[in-house]
Short mmCIF file of C-alpha atoms in Angstrom, two decimals:
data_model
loop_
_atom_site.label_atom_id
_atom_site.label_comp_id
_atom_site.label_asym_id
_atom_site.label_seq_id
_atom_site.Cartn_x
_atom_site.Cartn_y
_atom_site.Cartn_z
CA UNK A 1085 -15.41 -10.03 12.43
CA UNK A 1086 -15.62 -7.86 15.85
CA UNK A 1087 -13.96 -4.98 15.95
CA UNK A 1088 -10.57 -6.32 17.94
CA UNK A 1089 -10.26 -8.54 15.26
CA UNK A 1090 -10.36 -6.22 12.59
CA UNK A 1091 -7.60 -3.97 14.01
CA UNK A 1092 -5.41 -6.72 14.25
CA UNK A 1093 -6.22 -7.91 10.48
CA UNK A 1094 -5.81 -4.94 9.17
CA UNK A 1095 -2.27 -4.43 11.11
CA UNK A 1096 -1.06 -8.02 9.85
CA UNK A 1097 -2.32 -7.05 5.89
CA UNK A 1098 -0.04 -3.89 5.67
CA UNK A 1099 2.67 -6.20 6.80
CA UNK A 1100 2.53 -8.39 3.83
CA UNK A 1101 -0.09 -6.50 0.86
CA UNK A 1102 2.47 -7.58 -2.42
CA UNK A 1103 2.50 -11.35 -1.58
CA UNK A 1104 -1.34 -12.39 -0.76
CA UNK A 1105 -2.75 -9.94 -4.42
CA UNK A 1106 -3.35 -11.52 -7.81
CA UNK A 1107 -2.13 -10.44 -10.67
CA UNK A 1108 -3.91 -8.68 -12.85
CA UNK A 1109 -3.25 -8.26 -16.68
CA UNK A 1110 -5.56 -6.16 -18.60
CA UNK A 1111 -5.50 -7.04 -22.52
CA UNK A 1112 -6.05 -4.87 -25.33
CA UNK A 1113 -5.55 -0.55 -25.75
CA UNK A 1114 -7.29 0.60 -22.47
CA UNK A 1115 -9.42 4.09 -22.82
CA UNK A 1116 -11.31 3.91 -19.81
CA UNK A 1117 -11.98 1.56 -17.06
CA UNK A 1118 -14.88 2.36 -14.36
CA UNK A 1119 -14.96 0.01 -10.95
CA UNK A 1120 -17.26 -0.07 -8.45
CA UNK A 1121 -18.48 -2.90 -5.15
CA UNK A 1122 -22.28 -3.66 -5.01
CA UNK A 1123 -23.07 -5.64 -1.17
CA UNK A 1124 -25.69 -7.81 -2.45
CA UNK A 1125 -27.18 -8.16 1.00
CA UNK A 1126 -27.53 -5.25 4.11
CA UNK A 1127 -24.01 -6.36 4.99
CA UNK A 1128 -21.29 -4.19 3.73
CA UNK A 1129 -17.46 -3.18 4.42
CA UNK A 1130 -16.09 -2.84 8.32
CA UNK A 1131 -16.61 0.56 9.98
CA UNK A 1132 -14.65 0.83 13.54
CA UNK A 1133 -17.72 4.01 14.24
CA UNK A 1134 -20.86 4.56 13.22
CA UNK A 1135 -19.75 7.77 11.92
CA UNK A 1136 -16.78 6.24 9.87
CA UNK A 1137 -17.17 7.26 6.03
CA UNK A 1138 -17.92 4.97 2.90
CA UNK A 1139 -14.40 3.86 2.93
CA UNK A 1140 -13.96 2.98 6.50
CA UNK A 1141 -12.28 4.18 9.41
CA UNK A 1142 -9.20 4.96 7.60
CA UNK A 1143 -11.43 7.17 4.92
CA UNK A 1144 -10.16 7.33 0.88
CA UNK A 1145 -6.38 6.45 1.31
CA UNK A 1146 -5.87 7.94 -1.77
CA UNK A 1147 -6.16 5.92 -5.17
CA UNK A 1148 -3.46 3.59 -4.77
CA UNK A 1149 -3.34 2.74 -1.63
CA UNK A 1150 -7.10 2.14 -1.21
CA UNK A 1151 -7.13 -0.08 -4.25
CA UNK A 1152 -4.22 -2.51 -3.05
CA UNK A 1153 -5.96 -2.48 0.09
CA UNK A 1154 -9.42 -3.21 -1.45
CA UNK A 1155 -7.69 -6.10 -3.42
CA UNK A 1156 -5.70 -7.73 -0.34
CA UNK A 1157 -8.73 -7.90 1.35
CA UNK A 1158 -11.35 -9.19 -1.12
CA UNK A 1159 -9.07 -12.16 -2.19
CA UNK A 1160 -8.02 -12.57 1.47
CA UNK A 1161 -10.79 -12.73 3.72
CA UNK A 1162 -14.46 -13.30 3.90
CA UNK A 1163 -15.36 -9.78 4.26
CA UNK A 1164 -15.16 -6.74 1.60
CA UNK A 1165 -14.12 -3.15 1.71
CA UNK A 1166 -15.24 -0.04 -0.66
CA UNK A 1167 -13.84 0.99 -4.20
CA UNK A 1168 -15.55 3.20 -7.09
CA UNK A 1169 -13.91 4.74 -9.34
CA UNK A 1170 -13.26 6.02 -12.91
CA UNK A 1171 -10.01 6.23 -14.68
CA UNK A 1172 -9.37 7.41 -18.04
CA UNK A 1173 -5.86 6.66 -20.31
CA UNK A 1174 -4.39 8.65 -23.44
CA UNK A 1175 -3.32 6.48 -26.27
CA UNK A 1176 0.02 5.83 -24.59
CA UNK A 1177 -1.04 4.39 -21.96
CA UNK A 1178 -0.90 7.26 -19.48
CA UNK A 1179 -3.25 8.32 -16.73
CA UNK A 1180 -4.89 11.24 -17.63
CA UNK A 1181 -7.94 11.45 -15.16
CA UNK A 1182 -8.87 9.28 -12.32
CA UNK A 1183 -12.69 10.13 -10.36
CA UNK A 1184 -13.65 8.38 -6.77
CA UNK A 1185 -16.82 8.67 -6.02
CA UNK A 1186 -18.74 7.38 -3.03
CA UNK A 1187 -21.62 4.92 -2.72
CA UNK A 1188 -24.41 7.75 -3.87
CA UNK A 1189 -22.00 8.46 -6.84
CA UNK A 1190 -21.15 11.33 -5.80
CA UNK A 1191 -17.93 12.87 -6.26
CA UNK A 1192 -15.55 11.80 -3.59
CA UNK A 1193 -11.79 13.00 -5.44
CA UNK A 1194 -10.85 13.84 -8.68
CA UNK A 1195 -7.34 13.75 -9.89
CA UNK A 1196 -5.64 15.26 -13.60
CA UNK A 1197 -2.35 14.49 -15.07
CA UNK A 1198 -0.70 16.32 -17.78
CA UNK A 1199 2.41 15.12 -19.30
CA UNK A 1200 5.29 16.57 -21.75
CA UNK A 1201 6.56 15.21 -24.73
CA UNK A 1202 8.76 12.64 -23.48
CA UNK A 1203 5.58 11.49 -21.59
CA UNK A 1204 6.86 12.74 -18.05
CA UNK A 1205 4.20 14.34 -15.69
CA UNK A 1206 4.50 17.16 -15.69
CA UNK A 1207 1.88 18.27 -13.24
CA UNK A 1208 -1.00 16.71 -10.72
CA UNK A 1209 -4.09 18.03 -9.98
CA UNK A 1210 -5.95 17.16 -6.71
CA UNK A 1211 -9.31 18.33 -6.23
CA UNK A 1212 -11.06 17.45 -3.31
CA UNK A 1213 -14.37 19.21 -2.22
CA UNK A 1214 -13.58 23.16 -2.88
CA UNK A 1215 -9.75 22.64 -2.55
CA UNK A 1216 -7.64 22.07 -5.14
CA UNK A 1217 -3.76 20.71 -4.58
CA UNK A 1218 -1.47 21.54 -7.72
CA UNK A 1219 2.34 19.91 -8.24
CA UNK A 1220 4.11 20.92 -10.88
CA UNK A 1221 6.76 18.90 -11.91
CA UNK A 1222 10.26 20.78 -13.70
CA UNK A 1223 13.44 18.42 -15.18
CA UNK A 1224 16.55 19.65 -15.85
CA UNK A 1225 17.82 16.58 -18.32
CA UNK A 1226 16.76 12.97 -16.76
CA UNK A 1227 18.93 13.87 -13.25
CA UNK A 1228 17.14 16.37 -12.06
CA UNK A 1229 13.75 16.83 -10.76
CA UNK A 1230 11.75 19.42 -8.88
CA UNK A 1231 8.03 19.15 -7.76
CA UNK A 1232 6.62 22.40 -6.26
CA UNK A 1233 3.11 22.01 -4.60
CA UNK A 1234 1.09 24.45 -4.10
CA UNK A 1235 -3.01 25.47 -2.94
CA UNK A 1236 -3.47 29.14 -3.22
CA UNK A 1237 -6.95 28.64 -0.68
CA UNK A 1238 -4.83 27.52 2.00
CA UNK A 1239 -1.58 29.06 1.41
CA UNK A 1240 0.09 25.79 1.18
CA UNK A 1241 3.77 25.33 -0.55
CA UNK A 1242 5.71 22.44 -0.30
CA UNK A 1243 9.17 22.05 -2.43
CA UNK A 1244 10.67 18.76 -3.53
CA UNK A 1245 14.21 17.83 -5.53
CA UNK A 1246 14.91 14.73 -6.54
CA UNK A 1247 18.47 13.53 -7.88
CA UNK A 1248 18.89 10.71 -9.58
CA UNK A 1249 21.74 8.75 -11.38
CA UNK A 1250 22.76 7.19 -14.38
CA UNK A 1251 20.16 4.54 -14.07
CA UNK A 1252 17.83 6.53 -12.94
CA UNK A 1253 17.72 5.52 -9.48
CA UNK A 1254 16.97 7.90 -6.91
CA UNK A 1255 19.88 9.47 -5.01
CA UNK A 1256 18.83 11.99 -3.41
CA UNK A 1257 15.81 14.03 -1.98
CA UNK A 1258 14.90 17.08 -0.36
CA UNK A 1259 11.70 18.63 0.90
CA UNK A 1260 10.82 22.51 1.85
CA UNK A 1261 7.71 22.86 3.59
CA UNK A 1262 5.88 26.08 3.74
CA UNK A 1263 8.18 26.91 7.15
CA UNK A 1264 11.28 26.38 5.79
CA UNK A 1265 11.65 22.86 7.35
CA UNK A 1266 14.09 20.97 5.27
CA UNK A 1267 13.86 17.09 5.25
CA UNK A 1268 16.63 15.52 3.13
CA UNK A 1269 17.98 11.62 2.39
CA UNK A 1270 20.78 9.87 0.60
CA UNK A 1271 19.91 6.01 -1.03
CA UNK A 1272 22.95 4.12 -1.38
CA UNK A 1273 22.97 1.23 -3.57
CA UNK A 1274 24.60 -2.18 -4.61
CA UNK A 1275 26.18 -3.13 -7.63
CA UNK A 1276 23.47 -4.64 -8.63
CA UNK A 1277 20.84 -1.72 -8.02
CA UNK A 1278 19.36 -2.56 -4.65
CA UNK A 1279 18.93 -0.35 -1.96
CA UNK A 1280 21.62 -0.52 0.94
CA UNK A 1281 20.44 2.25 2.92
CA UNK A 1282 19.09 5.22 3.35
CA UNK A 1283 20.73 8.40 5.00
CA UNK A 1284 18.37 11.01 7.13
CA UNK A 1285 19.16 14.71 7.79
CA UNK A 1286 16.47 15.05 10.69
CA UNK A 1287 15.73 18.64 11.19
CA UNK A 1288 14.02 17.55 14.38
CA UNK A 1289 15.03 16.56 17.66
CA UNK A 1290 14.78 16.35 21.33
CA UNK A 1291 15.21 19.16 24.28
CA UNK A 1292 15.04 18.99 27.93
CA UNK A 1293 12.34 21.30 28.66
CA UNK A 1294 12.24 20.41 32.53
CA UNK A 1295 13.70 17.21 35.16
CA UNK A 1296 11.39 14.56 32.93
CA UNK A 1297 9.86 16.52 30.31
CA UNK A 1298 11.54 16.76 26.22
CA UNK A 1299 10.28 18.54 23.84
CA UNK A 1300 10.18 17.22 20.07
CA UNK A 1301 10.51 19.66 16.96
CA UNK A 1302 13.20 22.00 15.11
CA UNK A 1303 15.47 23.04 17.92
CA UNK A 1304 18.09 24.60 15.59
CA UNK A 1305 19.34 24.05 12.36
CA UNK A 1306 21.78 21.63 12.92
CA UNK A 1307 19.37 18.40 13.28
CA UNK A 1308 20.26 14.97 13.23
CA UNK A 1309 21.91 12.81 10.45
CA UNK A 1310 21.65 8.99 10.91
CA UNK A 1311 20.87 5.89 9.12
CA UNK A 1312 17.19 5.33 9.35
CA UNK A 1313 16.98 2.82 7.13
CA UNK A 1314 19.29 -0.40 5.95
CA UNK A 1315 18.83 -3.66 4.17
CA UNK A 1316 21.20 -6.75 3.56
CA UNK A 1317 20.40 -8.87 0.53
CA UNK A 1318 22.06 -12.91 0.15
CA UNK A 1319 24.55 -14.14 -2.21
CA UNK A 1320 21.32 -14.57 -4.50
CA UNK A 1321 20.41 -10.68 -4.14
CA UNK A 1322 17.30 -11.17 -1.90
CA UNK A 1323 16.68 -8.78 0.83
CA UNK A 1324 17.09 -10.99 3.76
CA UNK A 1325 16.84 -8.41 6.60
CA UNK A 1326 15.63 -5.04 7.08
CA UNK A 1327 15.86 -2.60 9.98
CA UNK A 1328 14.37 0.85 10.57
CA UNK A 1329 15.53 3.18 12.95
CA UNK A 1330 14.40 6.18 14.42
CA UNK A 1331 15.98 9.16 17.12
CA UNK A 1332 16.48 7.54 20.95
CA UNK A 1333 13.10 8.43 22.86
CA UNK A 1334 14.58 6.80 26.03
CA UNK A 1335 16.50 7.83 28.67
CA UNK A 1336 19.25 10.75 28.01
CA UNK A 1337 17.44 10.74 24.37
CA UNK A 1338 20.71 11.15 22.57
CA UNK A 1339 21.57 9.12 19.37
CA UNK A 1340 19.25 6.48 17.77
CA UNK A 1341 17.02 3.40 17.94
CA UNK A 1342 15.83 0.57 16.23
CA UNK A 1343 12.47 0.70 15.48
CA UNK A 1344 11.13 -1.85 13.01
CA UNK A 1345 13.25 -5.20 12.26
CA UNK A 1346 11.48 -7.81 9.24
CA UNK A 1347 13.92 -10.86 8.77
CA UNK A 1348 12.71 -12.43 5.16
CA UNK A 1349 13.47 -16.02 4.70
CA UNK A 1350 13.57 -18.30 0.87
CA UNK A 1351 12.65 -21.44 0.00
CA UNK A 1352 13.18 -22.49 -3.83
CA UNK A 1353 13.35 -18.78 -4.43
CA UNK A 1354 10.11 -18.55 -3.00
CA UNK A 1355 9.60 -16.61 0.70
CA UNK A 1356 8.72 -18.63 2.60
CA UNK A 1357 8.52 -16.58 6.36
CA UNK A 1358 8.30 -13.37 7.11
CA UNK A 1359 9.61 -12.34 10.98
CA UNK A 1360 8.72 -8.71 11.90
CA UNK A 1361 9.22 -6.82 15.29
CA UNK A 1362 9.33 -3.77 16.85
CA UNK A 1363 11.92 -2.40 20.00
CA UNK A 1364 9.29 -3.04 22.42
CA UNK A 1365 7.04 -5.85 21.21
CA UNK A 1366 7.29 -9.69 20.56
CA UNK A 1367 7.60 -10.53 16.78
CA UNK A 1368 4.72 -10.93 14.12
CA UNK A 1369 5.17 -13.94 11.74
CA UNK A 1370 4.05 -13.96 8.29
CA UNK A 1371 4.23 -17.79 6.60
CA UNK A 1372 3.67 -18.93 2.89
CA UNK A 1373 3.34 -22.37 0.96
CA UNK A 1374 3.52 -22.90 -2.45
CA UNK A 1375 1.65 -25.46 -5.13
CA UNK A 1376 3.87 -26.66 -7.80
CA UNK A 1377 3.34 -23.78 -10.36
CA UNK A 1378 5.16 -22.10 -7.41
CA UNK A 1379 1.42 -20.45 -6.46
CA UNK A 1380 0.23 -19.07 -2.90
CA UNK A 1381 -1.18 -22.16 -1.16
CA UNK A 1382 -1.36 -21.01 1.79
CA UNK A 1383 -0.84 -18.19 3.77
CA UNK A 1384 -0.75 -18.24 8.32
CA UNK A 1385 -0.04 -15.92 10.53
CA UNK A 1386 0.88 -14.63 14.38
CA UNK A 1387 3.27 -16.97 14.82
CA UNK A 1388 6.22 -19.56 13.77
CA UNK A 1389 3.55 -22.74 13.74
CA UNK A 1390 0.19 -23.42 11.97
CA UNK A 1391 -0.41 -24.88 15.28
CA UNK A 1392 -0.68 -21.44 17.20
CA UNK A 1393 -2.03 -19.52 14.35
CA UNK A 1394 -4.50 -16.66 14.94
CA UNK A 1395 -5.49 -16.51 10.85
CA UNK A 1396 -4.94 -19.27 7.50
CA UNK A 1397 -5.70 -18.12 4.37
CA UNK A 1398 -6.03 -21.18 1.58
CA UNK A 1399 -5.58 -20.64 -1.81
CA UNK A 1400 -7.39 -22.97 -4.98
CA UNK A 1401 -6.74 -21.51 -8.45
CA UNK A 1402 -8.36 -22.26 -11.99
CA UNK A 1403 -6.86 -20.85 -14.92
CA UNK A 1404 -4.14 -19.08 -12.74
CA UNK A 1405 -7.03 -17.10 -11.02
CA UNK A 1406 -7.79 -17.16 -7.69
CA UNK A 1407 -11.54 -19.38 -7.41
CA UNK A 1408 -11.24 -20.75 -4.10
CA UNK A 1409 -10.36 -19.42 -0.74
CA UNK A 1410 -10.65 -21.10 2.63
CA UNK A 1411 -10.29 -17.87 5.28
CA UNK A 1412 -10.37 -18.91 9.23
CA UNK A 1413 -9.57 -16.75 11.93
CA UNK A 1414 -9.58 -16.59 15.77
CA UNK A 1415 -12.44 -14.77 17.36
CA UNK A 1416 -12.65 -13.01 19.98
CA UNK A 1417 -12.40 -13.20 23.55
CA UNK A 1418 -13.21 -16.95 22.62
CA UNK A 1419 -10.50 -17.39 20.68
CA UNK A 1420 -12.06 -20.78 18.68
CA UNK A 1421 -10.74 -20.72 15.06
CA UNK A 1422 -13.72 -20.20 12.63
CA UNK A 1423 -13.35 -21.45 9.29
CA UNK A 1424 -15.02 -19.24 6.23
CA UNK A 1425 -15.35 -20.73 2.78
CA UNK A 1426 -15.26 -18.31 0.27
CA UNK A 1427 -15.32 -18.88 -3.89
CA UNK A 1428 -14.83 -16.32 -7.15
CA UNK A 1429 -17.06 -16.45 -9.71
CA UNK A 1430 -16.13 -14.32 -13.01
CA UNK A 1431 -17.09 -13.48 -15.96
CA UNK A 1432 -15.81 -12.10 -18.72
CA UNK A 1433 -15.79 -9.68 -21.93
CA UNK A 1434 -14.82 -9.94 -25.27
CA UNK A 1435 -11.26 -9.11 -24.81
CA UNK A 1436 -10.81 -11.97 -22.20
CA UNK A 1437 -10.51 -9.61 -19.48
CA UNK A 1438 -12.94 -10.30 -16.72
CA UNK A 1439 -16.27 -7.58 -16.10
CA UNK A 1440 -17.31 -9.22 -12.63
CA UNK A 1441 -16.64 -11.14 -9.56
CA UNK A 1442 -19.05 -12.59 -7.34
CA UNK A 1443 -17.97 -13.13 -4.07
CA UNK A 1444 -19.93 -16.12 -2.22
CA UNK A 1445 -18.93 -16.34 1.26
CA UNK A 1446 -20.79 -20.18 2.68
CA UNK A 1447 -22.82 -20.12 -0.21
CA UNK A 1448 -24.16 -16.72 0.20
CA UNK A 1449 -23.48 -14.16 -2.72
CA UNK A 1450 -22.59 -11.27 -0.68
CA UNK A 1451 -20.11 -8.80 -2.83
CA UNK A 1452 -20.16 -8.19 -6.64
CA UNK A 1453 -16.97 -6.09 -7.86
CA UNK A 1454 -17.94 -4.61 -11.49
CA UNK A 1455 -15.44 -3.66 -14.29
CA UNK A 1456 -16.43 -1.91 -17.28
CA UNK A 1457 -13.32 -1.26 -19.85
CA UNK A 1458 -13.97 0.90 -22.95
CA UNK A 1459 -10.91 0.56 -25.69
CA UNK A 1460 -9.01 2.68 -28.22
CA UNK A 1461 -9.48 0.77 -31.64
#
């Protein structure tokens, strides 16, 4: 994959991670679980630069989001990006320590979590290098919450509330920076609990600095209030459409602008097309197909037909688990479709929960992802 291509992939995953990743149920009391990707062979994940970092151009994402990328993209593609890791559980389940490392072992982050007795956290710590990021998390019954973050090296404070209601959805937030900068939004709901929109008091905003030239910031302490987000659901309570919006950079800059517009459409109660677009642009489609256990199948993108696509993912499972994958993609400046056939070999331990994955891309066994899970007895 050149590197074109791989901006472009990486764009189109982020538009659609929760609907191409396999589930993942881990049985028994976990204690411990350490991960890591071997390359098998001198090839290993995509770097944009020679001077990129073990996990890429983008760097450690933190844990969550570079895991859910690391999964879209080794059941998605024929290429594989970078996870290690070691995460450790109290005997309720809770996350108590999680350590990346990179591919010498050494220590890339390491996160704590303590909890009170209700099993709330009560406070993060983030250690990276010689810095170390502390929140500490304070509840006034189960409406309230307030995070304060703090690192003494840097002189860094950052103050959060969070309101919620009496189902314990999330009404409102606010956030303090360390220069007083207040950022603040309202979530409106349906009867039935989904989100409706989202009110934002901007503190920033435009000024006319000159004839052409605006300046962007905290002009005053007024700022801007505005619905930056809204979603409309069907008579079945499916989001259906989603729109973004964002303060008018055009023109007379004065009042708002749409910014990102996904349309989501059903099939069965299965989605079957995503249509996603931006002010300026031409829409991205994302399209699925089912099997009869209501499964991925298949997976295109780019645009409305197969016909035109720029990337298929095909989807074979055995024993609901993802074995087979047939990955082609347009390359480029040729743009001929190349097909890549991938398949998942596991294995498992005692608790039925796999240990390893062999990735062969055309035959050749190029990735091994490695599980180790200790248990409480």
């Amino acid at each position: 994959m050149n590197k074109t291509n791989l901006i472009l992939a990486l764009t189109l995953f982020w538009f659609s991670f929760s609907f191409g990743q396999q589930k993942d149920t881990i049985y028994g009391k976990v204690k411990s679980i350490r991960e890591k990707v071997i390359f098998l062979t001198e090839r290993e994940n995509p770097k944009l630069f020679d001077i990129d970092g073990d996990y890429g151009h983008s760097g450690f994402m933190g844990p969550e989001s570079t895991i859910s990328r690391f999964k879209s993209i080794w059941y998605s593609t024929n290429f594989c990006y970078y996870i290690n890791y070691e995460r450790h559980y109290n005997e309720n389940g809770l996350l108590i320590e999680d350590i990346w490392y990179d591919k010498k072992d050494s220590l890339e982050n390491y996160y704590r979590y303590e909890y009170d007795k209700q099993d709330r956290l009560i406070r993060k710590i983030d250690s990276i290098y010689d810095l170390v990021y502390i929140d500490t998390h304070y509840y006034e019954r189960d409406r309230h919450e307030t995070i304060i973050s703090q690192n003494s090296d840097l002189d860094f404070y950052n103050y959060r509330y969070k309101r919620y209601d009496e189902n314990g959805k999330l009404i409102r937030q606010k956030s303090i920076d360390e220069y007083g900068t207040i950022d603040e939004y309202i979530f409106k709901y349906n009867d039935s609990g989904k989100l409706l929109y989202r009110i934002y008091k901007n503190p920033n905003s435009y000024r006319k600095v000159g004839e052409r030239s605006w300046s962007w910031g905290v002009q005053d302490t007024i700022g801007n209030i505005y619905k930056d987000l809204v979603n409309k659901y069907d008579e079945s309570n499916r989001l259906i459409d989603r729109k973004t919006y964002g303060l008018n950079s055009d023109g007379d800059h004065k009042g708002t602008k749409l910014g990102e517009h996904t349309i989501y459409k059903y099939k069965n109660n299965n989605l079957i097309q995503e249509i996603r677009g931006f002010s300026s642009d031409r829409p991205y489609y994302t399209n699925y197909e089912y099997d009869k256990e209501n499964r991925l199948k298949k997976k295109y993108y780019y645009t409305e037909k197969e016909s035109n696509t720029i990337r298929i993912e095909k989807y074979d499972y055995r024993d609901d688990k993802i074995r087979f994958l047939e990955y082609t993609e347009e390359h480029w400046p040729s743009k001929e479709l190349k097909t890549y056939k991938i398949k998942f070999d596991y294995k498992y331990d005692s608790n039925g929960n796999w240990n390893e994955i062999v990735k062969k891309v055309d035959g050749i066994e190029l990735y091994k992802w490695i599980r180790q899970i200790e248990y409480y007895k």
